[in-house]
mmCIF file of C-alpha atoms and ligand atoms in Angstrom:
data_model
loop_
_atom_site.group_PDB
_atom_site.id
_atom_site.type_symbol
_atom_site.label_atom_id
_atom_site.label_comp_id
_atom_site.label_asym_id
_atom_site.label_seq_id
_atom_site.Cartn_x
_atom_site.Cartn_y
_atom_site.Cartn_z
ATOM 1 C CA MET A 1 69.340 48.477 78.941
ATOM 2 C CA PRO A 2 65.616 48.355 79.876
ATOM 3 C CA THR A 3 63.294 45.899 78.131
ATOM 4 C CA ALA A 4 60.082 47.173 76.552
ATOM 5 C CA ALA A 5 58.183 46.541 79.797
ATOM 6 C CA GLY A 6 60.640 48.485 81.943
ATOM 7 C CA VAL A 7 62.912 45.899 83.542
ATOM 8 C CA SER A 8 66.622 45.813 82.695
ATOM 9 C CA ARG A 9 68.183 42.965 80.739
ATOM 10 C CA GLY A 10 70.493 40.550 82.539
ATOM 11 C CA THR A 11 69.251 41.750 85.940
ATOM 12 C CA LEU A 12 68.106 39.827 89.004
ATOM 13 C CA TYR A 13 65.217 41.495 90.847
ATOM 14 C CA VAL A 14 64.767 40.411 94.474
ATOM 15 C CA VAL A 15 61.081 40.958 95.060
ATOM 16 C CA GLY A 16 59.280 41.094 98.405
ATOM 17 C CA THR A 17 55.820 39.480 98.366
ATOM 18 C CA PRO A 18 52.940 39.395 100.912
ATOM 19 C CA ILE A 19 53.154 37.515 104.219
ATOM 20 C CA GLY A 20 49.460 36.673 104.171
ATOM 21 C CA ASN A 21 47.252 39.361 102.746
ATOM 22 C CA LEU A 22 47.600 39.102 98.971
ATOM 23 C CA ARG A 23 47.172 42.837 98.569
ATOM 24 C CA ASP A 24 50.329 43.646 100.528
ATOM 25 C CA ILE A 25 52.432 43.881 97.406
ATOM 26 C CA THR A 26 53.858 46.997 95.830
ATOM 27 C CA LEU A 27 52.951 48.366 92.409
ATOM 28 C CA ARG A 28 56.605 48.068 91.468
ATOM 29 C CA ALA A 29 56.698 44.392 92.472
ATOM 30 C CA LEU A 30 53.683 43.697 90.244
ATOM 31 C CA GLU A 31 55.276 45.583 87.336
ATOM 32 C CA VAL A 32 58.514 43.639 87.715
ATOM 33 C CA LEU A 33 56.749 40.262 88.046
ATOM 34 C CA SER A 34 54.742 40.916 84.901
ATOM 35 C CA ALA A 35 57.758 42.098 82.901
ATOM 36 C CA VAL A 36 60.585 39.686 83.731
ATOM 37 C CA ASP A 37 61.449 36.744 81.493
ATOM 38 C CA CYS A 38 61.598 34.295 84.381
ATOM 39 C CA ILE A 39 60.501 34.057 88.013
ATOM 40 C CA ALA A 40 62.588 31.972 90.407
ATOM 41 C CA ALA A 41 60.162 30.899 93.133
ATOM 42 C CA GLU A 42 60.403 28.785 96.280
ATOM 43 C CA HIS A 43 57.269 26.842 95.297
ATOM 44 C CA VAL A 44 55.860 27.045 91.796
ATOM 45 C CA GLN A 45 52.262 26.534 92.941
ATOM 46 C CA HIS A 46 52.529 29.239 95.551
ATOM 47 C CA ALA A 47 53.897 31.668 92.963
ATOM 48 C CA GLN A 48 51.110 30.757 90.552
ATOM 49 C CA LYS A 49 48.550 31.578 93.228
ATOM 50 C CA LEU A 50 50.160 34.960 93.861
ATOM 51 C CA LEU A 51 50.287 35.780 90.163
ATOM 52 C CA ALA A 52 46.723 34.588 89.558
ATOM 53 C CA GLY A 53 45.559 36.729 92.469
ATOM 54 C CA HIS A 54 46.910 39.740 90.627
ATOM 55 C CA LEU A 55 45.742 38.666 87.165
ATOM 56 C CA LEU A 56 49.304 38.008 86.053
ATOM 57 C CA SER A 57 48.636 34.415 85.013
ATOM 58 C CA ALA A 58 50.420 34.906 81.685
ATOM 59 C CA ALA A 59 53.655 34.818 83.641
ATOM 60 C CA HIS A 60 53.082 31.156 84.699
ATOM 61 C CA ALA A 61 55.227 29.513 82.040
ATOM 62 C CA ARG A 62 58.323 31.309 83.247
ATOM 63 C CA ILE A 63 58.441 30.070 86.841
ATOM 64 C CA VAL A 64 61.451 27.987 87.890
ATOM 65 C CA PRO A 65 61.726 26.424 91.348
ATOM 66 C CA LEU A 66 64.454 27.654 93.673
ATOM 67 C CA HIS A 67 64.296 26.201 97.183
ATOM 68 C CA GLN A 68 66.687 25.196 99.939
ATOM 69 C CA HIS A 69 67.291 21.744 98.392
ATOM 70 C CA ASN A 70 68.192 22.908 94.875
ATOM 71 C CA GLU A 71 69.445 26.440 95.365
ATOM 72 C CA ASP A 72 72.919 25.721 94.021
ATOM 73 C CA SER A 73 71.818 24.022 90.787
ATOM 74 C CA ALA A 74 68.929 26.486 90.293
ATOM 75 C CA ALA A 75 71.404 29.350 90.743
ATOM 76 C CA HIS A 76 73.492 27.978 87.864
ATOM 77 C CA LYS A 77 70.458 27.936 85.575
ATOM 78 C CA ILE A 78 69.425 31.437 86.565
ATOM 79 C CA ILE A 79 72.925 32.814 86.074
ATOM 80 C CA THR A 80 72.937 31.331 82.552
ATOM 81 C CA LEU A 81 69.643 33.103 81.849
ATOM 82 C CA LEU A 82 71.019 36.382 83.210
ATOM 83 C CA GLU A 83 74.157 36.016 81.090
ATOM 84 C CA GLN A 84 71.889 35.547 78.075
ATOM 85 C CA GLY A 85 70.383 38.942 78.905
ATOM 86 C CA LYS A 86 67.158 37.700 80.481
ATOM 87 C CA ALA A 87 65.581 39.571 83.400
ATOM 88 C CA VAL A 88 64.772 37.327 86.379
ATOM 89 C CA ALA A 89 62.686 37.972 89.513
ATOM 90 C CA LEU A 90 63.391 36.055 92.715
ATOM 91 C CA ILE A 91 60.498 35.542 95.123
ATOM 92 C CA SER A 92 59.928 33.302 98.164
ATOM 93 C CA ASP A 93 56.696 31.895 99.568
ATOM 94 C CA ALA A 94 56.254 34.862 101.851
ATOM 95 C CA GLY A 95 57.924 38.156 102.561
ATOM 96 C CA THR A 96 61.472 38.989 101.636
ATOM 97 C CA PRO A 97 63.690 36.399 99.944
ATOM 98 C CA GLY A 98 66.866 35.622 101.864
ATOM 99 C CA VAL A 99 65.246 36.406 105.233
ATOM 100 C CA SER A 100 64.891 32.915 106.789
ATOM 101 C CA ASP A 101 64.146 31.885 103.215
ATOM 102 C CA PRO A 102 66.222 30.741 100.238
ATOM 103 C CA GLY A 103 67.713 33.344 97.940
ATOM 104 C CA ALA A 104 70.887 34.609 99.611
ATOM 105 C CA LEU A 105 73.075 32.056 97.825
ATOM 106 C CA LEU A 106 71.698 33.011 94.424
ATOM 107 C CA VAL A 107 72.169 36.715 95.147
ATOM 108 C CA GLN A 108 75.735 36.065 96.329
ATOM 109 C CA GLN A 109 76.609 34.154 93.170
ATOM 110 C CA VAL A 110 74.999 36.717 90.870
ATOM 111 C CA ARG A 111 76.829 39.580 92.581
ATOM 112 C CA ALA A 112 80.096 37.645 92.480
ATOM 113 C CA ARG A 113 79.780 37.654 88.674
ATOM 114 C CA ASN A 114 79.181 41.413 88.685
ATOM 115 C CA LEU A 115 75.693 40.945 87.313
ATOM 116 C CA PRO A 116 73.195 43.542 88.552
ATOM 117 C CA VAL A 117 70.895 42.784 91.476
ATOM 118 C CA ILE A 118 67.993 45.135 92.164
ATOM 119 C CA PRO A 119 65.918 44.854 95.357
ATOM 120 C CA VAL A 120 62.188 45.496 95.140
ATOM 121 C CA PRO A 121 61.248 45.837 98.827
ATOM 122 C CA GLY A 122 58.096 44.372 100.283
ATOM 123 C CA ALA A 123 56.767 42.805 103.456
ATOM 124 C CA SER A 124 58.768 40.954 106.076
ATOM 125 C CA ALA A 125 57.155 39.273 109.070
ATOM 126 C CA ALA A 126 59.853 40.480 111.503
ATOM 127 C CA LEU A 127 59.478 44.159 110.676
ATOM 128 C CA THR A 128 55.698 43.923 110.412
ATOM 129 C CA ALA A 129 55.605 42.458 113.922
ATOM 130 C CA LEU A 130 58.084 44.999 115.289
ATOM 131 C CA SER A 131 56.099 47.906 113.853
ATOM 132 C CA ALA A 132 52.940 46.848 115.697
ATOM 133 C CA SER A 133 54.551 45.632 118.926
ATOM 134 C CA GLY A 134 54.879 48.980 120.648
ATOM 135 C CA LEU A 135 58.270 47.888 121.938
ATOM 136 C CA ILE A 136 60.795 50.681 122.223
ATOM 137 C CA ALA A 137 64.554 50.192 122.056
ATOM 138 C CA PRO A 138 67.415 51.685 120.101
ATOM 139 C CA HIS A 139 68.201 48.288 118.572
ATOM 140 C CA PHE A 140 66.500 45.094 117.493
ATOM 141 C CA PHE A 141 68.149 41.765 116.805
ATOM 142 C CA PHE A 142 66.642 39.483 114.211
ATOM 143 C CA TYR A 143 67.394 35.884 115.154
ATOM 144 C CA GLY A 144 64.930 34.026 112.914
ATOM 145 C CA PHE A 145 64.390 30.348 113.687
ATOM 146 C CA LEU A 146 65.875 28.889 116.876
ATOM 147 C CA PRO A 147 67.277 25.326 116.942
ATOM 148 C CA THR A 148 64.567 22.669 117.086
ATOM 149 C CA LYS A 149 66.090 20.716 120.018
ATOM 150 C CA SER A 150 65.448 22.114 123.480
ATOM 151 C CA GLY A 151 69.028 21.838 124.836
ATOM 152 C CA GLU A 152 70.525 23.655 121.882
ATOM 153 C CA ARG A 153 67.669 26.165 121.851
ATOM 154 C CA GLN A 154 68.281 27.019 125.505
ATOM 155 C CA ARG A 155 72.011 27.450 124.830
ATOM 156 C CA LYS A 156 71.317 29.851 121.949
ATOM 157 C CA LEU A 157 68.794 31.752 124.047
ATOM 158 C CA ALA A 158 71.286 32.005 126.924
ATOM 159 C CA SER A 159 73.811 33.570 124.544
ATOM 160 C CA LEU A 160 71.299 36.403 124.009
ATOM 161 C CA LYS A 161 70.912 37.196 127.704
ATOM 162 C CA THR A 162 73.334 40.108 127.580
ATOM 163 C CA LEU A 163 71.684 41.694 124.565
ATOM 164 C CA TYR A 164 70.770 44.821 126.501
ATOM 165 C CA ALA A 165 68.544 47.671 125.226
ATOM 166 C CA CYS A 166 67.627 45.494 122.276
ATOM 167 C CA ILE A 167 64.521 43.662 121.049
ATOM 168 C CA PRO A 168 65.304 40.047 120.047
ATOM 169 C CA ILE A 169 62.971 38.786 117.279
ATOM 170 C CA PHE A 170 62.328 35.104 116.513
ATOM 171 C CA TYR A 171 60.323 33.085 114.023
ATOM 172 C CA GLU A 172 58.610 29.935 115.283
ATOM 173 C CA ALA A 173 56.465 27.170 113.858
ATOM 174 C CA PRO A 174 53.124 26.355 115.557
ATOM 175 C CA HIS A 175 54.108 22.782 116.519
ATOM 176 C CA ARG A 176 57.073 24.080 118.543
ATOM 177 C CA ILE A 177 55.503 27.195 120.029
ATOM 178 C CA LEU A 178 54.836 25.718 123.496
ATOM 179 C CA GLU A 179 58.285 24.190 124.006
ATOM 180 C CA CYS A 180 59.988 27.281 122.614
ATOM 181 C CA VAL A 181 58.132 29.603 124.993
ATOM 182 C CA ALA A 182 58.845 27.237 127.919
ATOM 183 C CA ASP A 183 62.564 27.449 127.085
ATOM 184 C CA MET A 184 62.364 31.237 126.862
ATOM 185 C CA GLN A 185 60.862 31.375 130.336
ATOM 186 C CA ALA A 186 63.532 29.011 131.678
ATOM 187 C CA VAL A 187 66.306 31.221 130.285
ATOM 188 C CA PHE A 188 64.948 34.773 130.627
ATOM 189 C CA GLY A 189 62.725 34.357 133.699
ATOM 190 C CA ALA A 190 59.018 34.820 134.313
ATOM 191 C CA THR A 191 58.923 38.613 134.337
ATOM 192 C CA ARG A 192 60.465 39.337 130.929
ATOM 193 C CA GLU A 193 57.692 40.316 128.523
ATOM 194 C CA ILE A 194 56.988 38.510 125.289
ATOM 195 C CA THR A 195 54.908 39.705 122.352
ATOM 196 C CA PHE A 196 53.196 37.134 120.159
ATOM 197 C CA ALA A 197 52.563 38.415 116.641
ATOM 198 C CA ARG A 198 50.497 35.672 115.101
ATOM 199 C CA GLU A 199 48.944 35.317 111.647
ATOM 200 C CA LEU A 200 49.956 38.845 110.694
ATOM 201 C CA THR A 201 47.875 40.461 107.940
ATOM 202 C CA LYS A 202 45.522 37.442 107.973
ATOM 203 C CA LEU A 203 41.999 36.837 109.251
ATOM 204 C CA PHE A 204 43.044 35.685 112.719
ATOM 205 C CA GLU A 205 45.815 38.191 113.261
ATOM 206 C CA THR A 206 46.662 38.403 116.967
ATOM 207 C CA ILE A 207 49.147 40.614 118.729
ATOM 208 C CA HIS A 208 49.423 39.832 122.424
ATOM 209 C CA THR A 209 51.934 40.914 125.062
ATOM 210 C CA CYS A 210 52.354 39.311 128.499
ATOM 211 C CA PRO A 211 55.104 38.303 130.942
ATOM 212 C CA LEU A 212 56.816 35.029 129.984
ATOM 213 C CA GLY A 213 55.447 33.566 133.219
ATOM 214 C CA GLU A 214 51.890 33.931 131.846
ATOM 215 C CA ALA A 215 52.668 33.052 128.238
ATOM 216 C CA LEU A 216 52.064 29.290 128.384
ATOM 217 C CA ASP A 217 48.716 29.793 130.134
ATOM 218 C CA TRP A 218 47.718 32.275 127.449
ATOM 219 C CA LEU A 219 48.680 29.894 124.635
ATOM 220 C CA GLN A 220 46.931 26.965 126.295
ATOM 221 C CA GLY A 221 43.860 29.022 127.120
ATOM 222 C CA ASP A 222 42.626 28.548 123.556
ATOM 223 C CA GLU A 223 43.984 25.977 121.077
ATOM 224 C CA ASN A 224 43.559 28.439 118.246
ATOM 225 C CA ARG A 225 46.260 30.605 119.806
ATOM 226 C CA GLN A 226 48.798 27.849 119.092
ATOM 227 C CA ARG A 227 47.913 27.736 115.395
ATOM 228 C CA GLY A 228 49.341 29.611 112.447
ATOM 229 C CA GLU A 229 52.552 31.505 111.967
ATOM 230 C CA PHE A 230 54.368 33.309 114.763
ATOM 231 C CA VAL A 231 56.833 36.070 115.293
ATOM 232 C CA LEU A 232 58.016 36.280 118.915
ATOM 233 C CA LEU A 233 59.524 39.456 120.280
ATOM 234 C CA LEU A 234 61.098 39.910 123.683
ATOM 235 C CA ALA A 235 60.932 43.204 125.505
ATOM 236 C CA PRO A 236 64.270 44.967 125.863
ATOM 237 C CA VAL A 237 66.032 44.984 129.221
ATOM 238 C CA GLU A 238 68.402 47.617 130.519
ATOM 239 C CA GLU A 239 72.005 46.818 131.265
ATOM 240 C CA PRO A 240 72.347 46.352 135.061
ATOM 241 C CA GLN A 241 73.984 49.408 136.570
ATOM 242 C CA GLN A 242 77.441 48.778 137.994
ATOM 243 C CA GLU A 243 77.261 50.294 141.451
ATOM 244 C CA GLU A 244 80.104 52.728 141.755
ATOM 245 C CA ILE A 245 81.916 53.484 144.990
ATOM 246 C CA SER A 246 82.432 57.125 145.825
ATOM 247 C CA PRO A 247 85.725 58.827 144.817
ATOM 248 C CA GLN A 248 86.333 59.606 148.508
ATOM 249 C CA ALA A 249 86.084 55.904 149.438
ATOM 250 C CA VAL A 250 88.455 55.016 146.595
ATOM 251 C CA GLN A 251 90.972 57.527 147.950
ATOM 252 C CA ILE A 252 90.712 56.296 151.547
ATOM 253 C CA LEU A 253 91.052 52.690 150.428
ATOM 254 C CA ALA A 254 94.126 53.499 148.338
ATOM 255 C CA ILE A 255 95.835 55.194 151.328
ATOM 256 C CA LEU A 256 95.016 52.301 153.672
ATOM 257 C CA GLN A 257 96.133 49.764 151.112
ATOM 258 C CA LYS A 258 99.614 51.287 151.046
ATOM 259 C CA GLU A 259 99.987 50.776 154.805
ATOM 260 C CA LEU A 260 97.994 47.620 155.584
ATOM 261 C CA PRO A 261 97.377 44.091 154.283
ATOM 262 C CA LEU A 262 94.493 44.001 151.789
ATOM 263 C CA LYS A 263 91.887 42.422 154.074
ATOM 264 C CA GLN A 264 92.517 44.883 156.871
ATOM 265 C CA ALA A 265 92.537 47.866 154.508
ATOM 266 C CA VAL A 266 89.141 46.816 153.143
ATOM 267 C CA GLN A 267 87.711 46.250 156.635
ATOM 268 C CA LEU A 268 88.863 49.661 157.854
ATOM 269 C CA ALA A 269 87.764 51.461 154.680
ATOM 270 C CA ALA A 270 84.299 49.898 155.056
ATOM 271 C CA GLU A 271 84.056 51.113 158.643
ATOM 272 C CA ILE A 272 85.197 54.643 157.759
ATOM 273 C CA THR A 273 83.143 55.125 154.575
ATOM 274 C CA GLY A 274 80.099 52.871 155.087
ATOM 275 C CA GLU A 275 80.622 51.385 151.592
ATOM 276 C CA SER A 276 79.973 47.695 150.985
ATOM 277 C CA LYS A 277 82.922 45.428 151.794
ATOM 278 C CA LYS A 278 82.320 43.416 148.638
ATOM 279 C CA ARG A 279 82.612 46.461 146.381
ATOM 280 C CA LEU A 280 85.628 47.786 148.294
ATOM 281 C CA TYR A 281 87.314 44.396 148.045
ATOM 282 C CA ALA A 282 86.786 44.311 144.267
ATOM 283 C CA ARG A 283 88.175 47.841 144.017
ATOM 284 C CA ALA A 284 91.170 46.915 146.223
ATOM 285 C CA LEU A 285 92.004 43.962 143.959
ATOM 286 C CA LEU A 286 91.822 46.241 140.920
ATOM 287 C CA GLU A 287 94.084 48.783 142.632
ATOM 288 C CA GLN A 288 96.541 46.013 143.504
ATOM 289 C CA LYS A 289 96.579 44.881 139.885
ATOM 290 C CA LEU A 290 97.061 48.411 138.600
ATOM 291 C CA THR A 291 99.954 49.195 140.935
ATOM 292 C CA SER A 292 101.708 45.847 140.454
ATOM 293 C CA SER A 293 101.563 45.800 136.643
ATOM 294 C CA PRO A 294 104.556 47.360 134.854
ATOM 295 C CA PRO A 295 103.982 50.782 133.233
HETATM 296 N N1 SAM B 1 60.931 35.623 104.281
HETATM 297 C C1 SAM B 1 59.946 35.783 105.291
HETATM 298 C C2 SAM B 1 60.032 37.190 105.850
HETATM 299 O O1 SAM B 1 60.555 38.074 105.175
HETATM 300 O O2 SAM B 1 59.535 37.436 106.942
HETATM 301 C C3 SAM B 1 60.038 34.727 106.360
HETATM 302 C C4 SAM B 1 59.916 33.335 105.865
HETATM 303 S S1 SAM B 1 60.104 32.120 107.105
HETATM 304 C C5 SAM B 1 60.322 30.650 106.158
HETATM 305 C C6 SAM B 1 58.491 31.870 107.666
HETATM 306 C C7 SAM B 1 58.316 32.284 109.119
HETATM 307 O O3 SAM B 1 58.095 33.694 109.175
HETATM 308 C C8 SAM B 1 57.096 31.666 109.765
HETATM 309 O O4 SAM B 1 57.401 30.400 110.322
HETATM 310 C C9 SAM B 1 56.763 32.669 110.840
HETATM 311 O O5 SAM B 1 57.593 32.505 111.956
HETATM 312 C C10 SAM B 1 57.113 33.983 110.133
HETATM 313 N N2 SAM B 1 55.930 34.492 109.426
HETATM 314 C C11 SAM B 1 55.731 34.519 108.094
HETATM 315 N N3 SAM B 1 54.521 35.053 107.818
HETATM 316 C C12 SAM B 1 53.951 35.371 109.001
HETATM 317 C C13 SAM B 1 52.715 35.945 109.399
HETATM 318 N N4 SAM B 1 51.788 36.288 108.497
HETATM 319 N N5 SAM B 1 52.479 36.132 110.711
HETATM 320 C C14 SAM B 1 53.393 35.795 111.641
HETATM 321 N N6 SAM B 1 54.577 35.230 111.318
HETATM 322 C C15 SAM B 1 54.856 35.027 110.030
#
């Protein structure tokens, strides 16, 4: 049942807030924030600033902290409020709660109790960066924050090497930007392109694309480029084409293989067809496997 101000009782609203520019907030988000009984916020002060910026200071008394160190206990409190019929808004310091930010645990627990959860969409740094990157691919992969230690970071990056036709998206803190980019170059090579989306929606917003091999020079070319908040996007790469051998070569190889030892069959097939010995050998092994395995 809606309250007088238009939010529903006993409902959790997950509200997206700006990632820098205070005005990047929806009308609906402002309506919800002004109407709910309680706001669960990552940092109370940060929420107060947001509300004050939109002349919603009357809402101050209702802010409760919910951050990564108290999410479980805060979730209990919020669930009690919801069960009492109160409407609660969940916000984080920036962007969308639950995206590299606390909130997912609360939402999970609220949904597990069959209490309503309503999303109020807003900004997210990953999608903001993607939208202005000019990168084209059928898929993108949001990774978020990489591990802080180089060895582990390189291992995680290496596991993304076969993510073909896809744009991997990372978040990174300014004090790790140089080492993170160095690891990216070590894993993906100097020619893969990276896009830096820095300080999005803020005064010093920068969107810069270059090959990974030039990225450290660019960052070090001006100390200011290493400051602020970063989204890093890697250009998509195509899946390497498996070179096929011609159907005629496959047929010739199969005939020779029936009559000759494998090595000789491959040698002769290469001479007759001009195909690479390596590819013919791989095909011969496959043929051998196929014909020796039971039907
Ligand atoms: N929940 C947020 C979202 O929806 O994007 C992300 C929060 S996460 C704790 C913060 C990270 O997001 C920053 O370290 C940075 O990598 C990225 N980020 C947030 N705001 C940004 C901005 N204005 N410009 C570039 N990156 C930003």
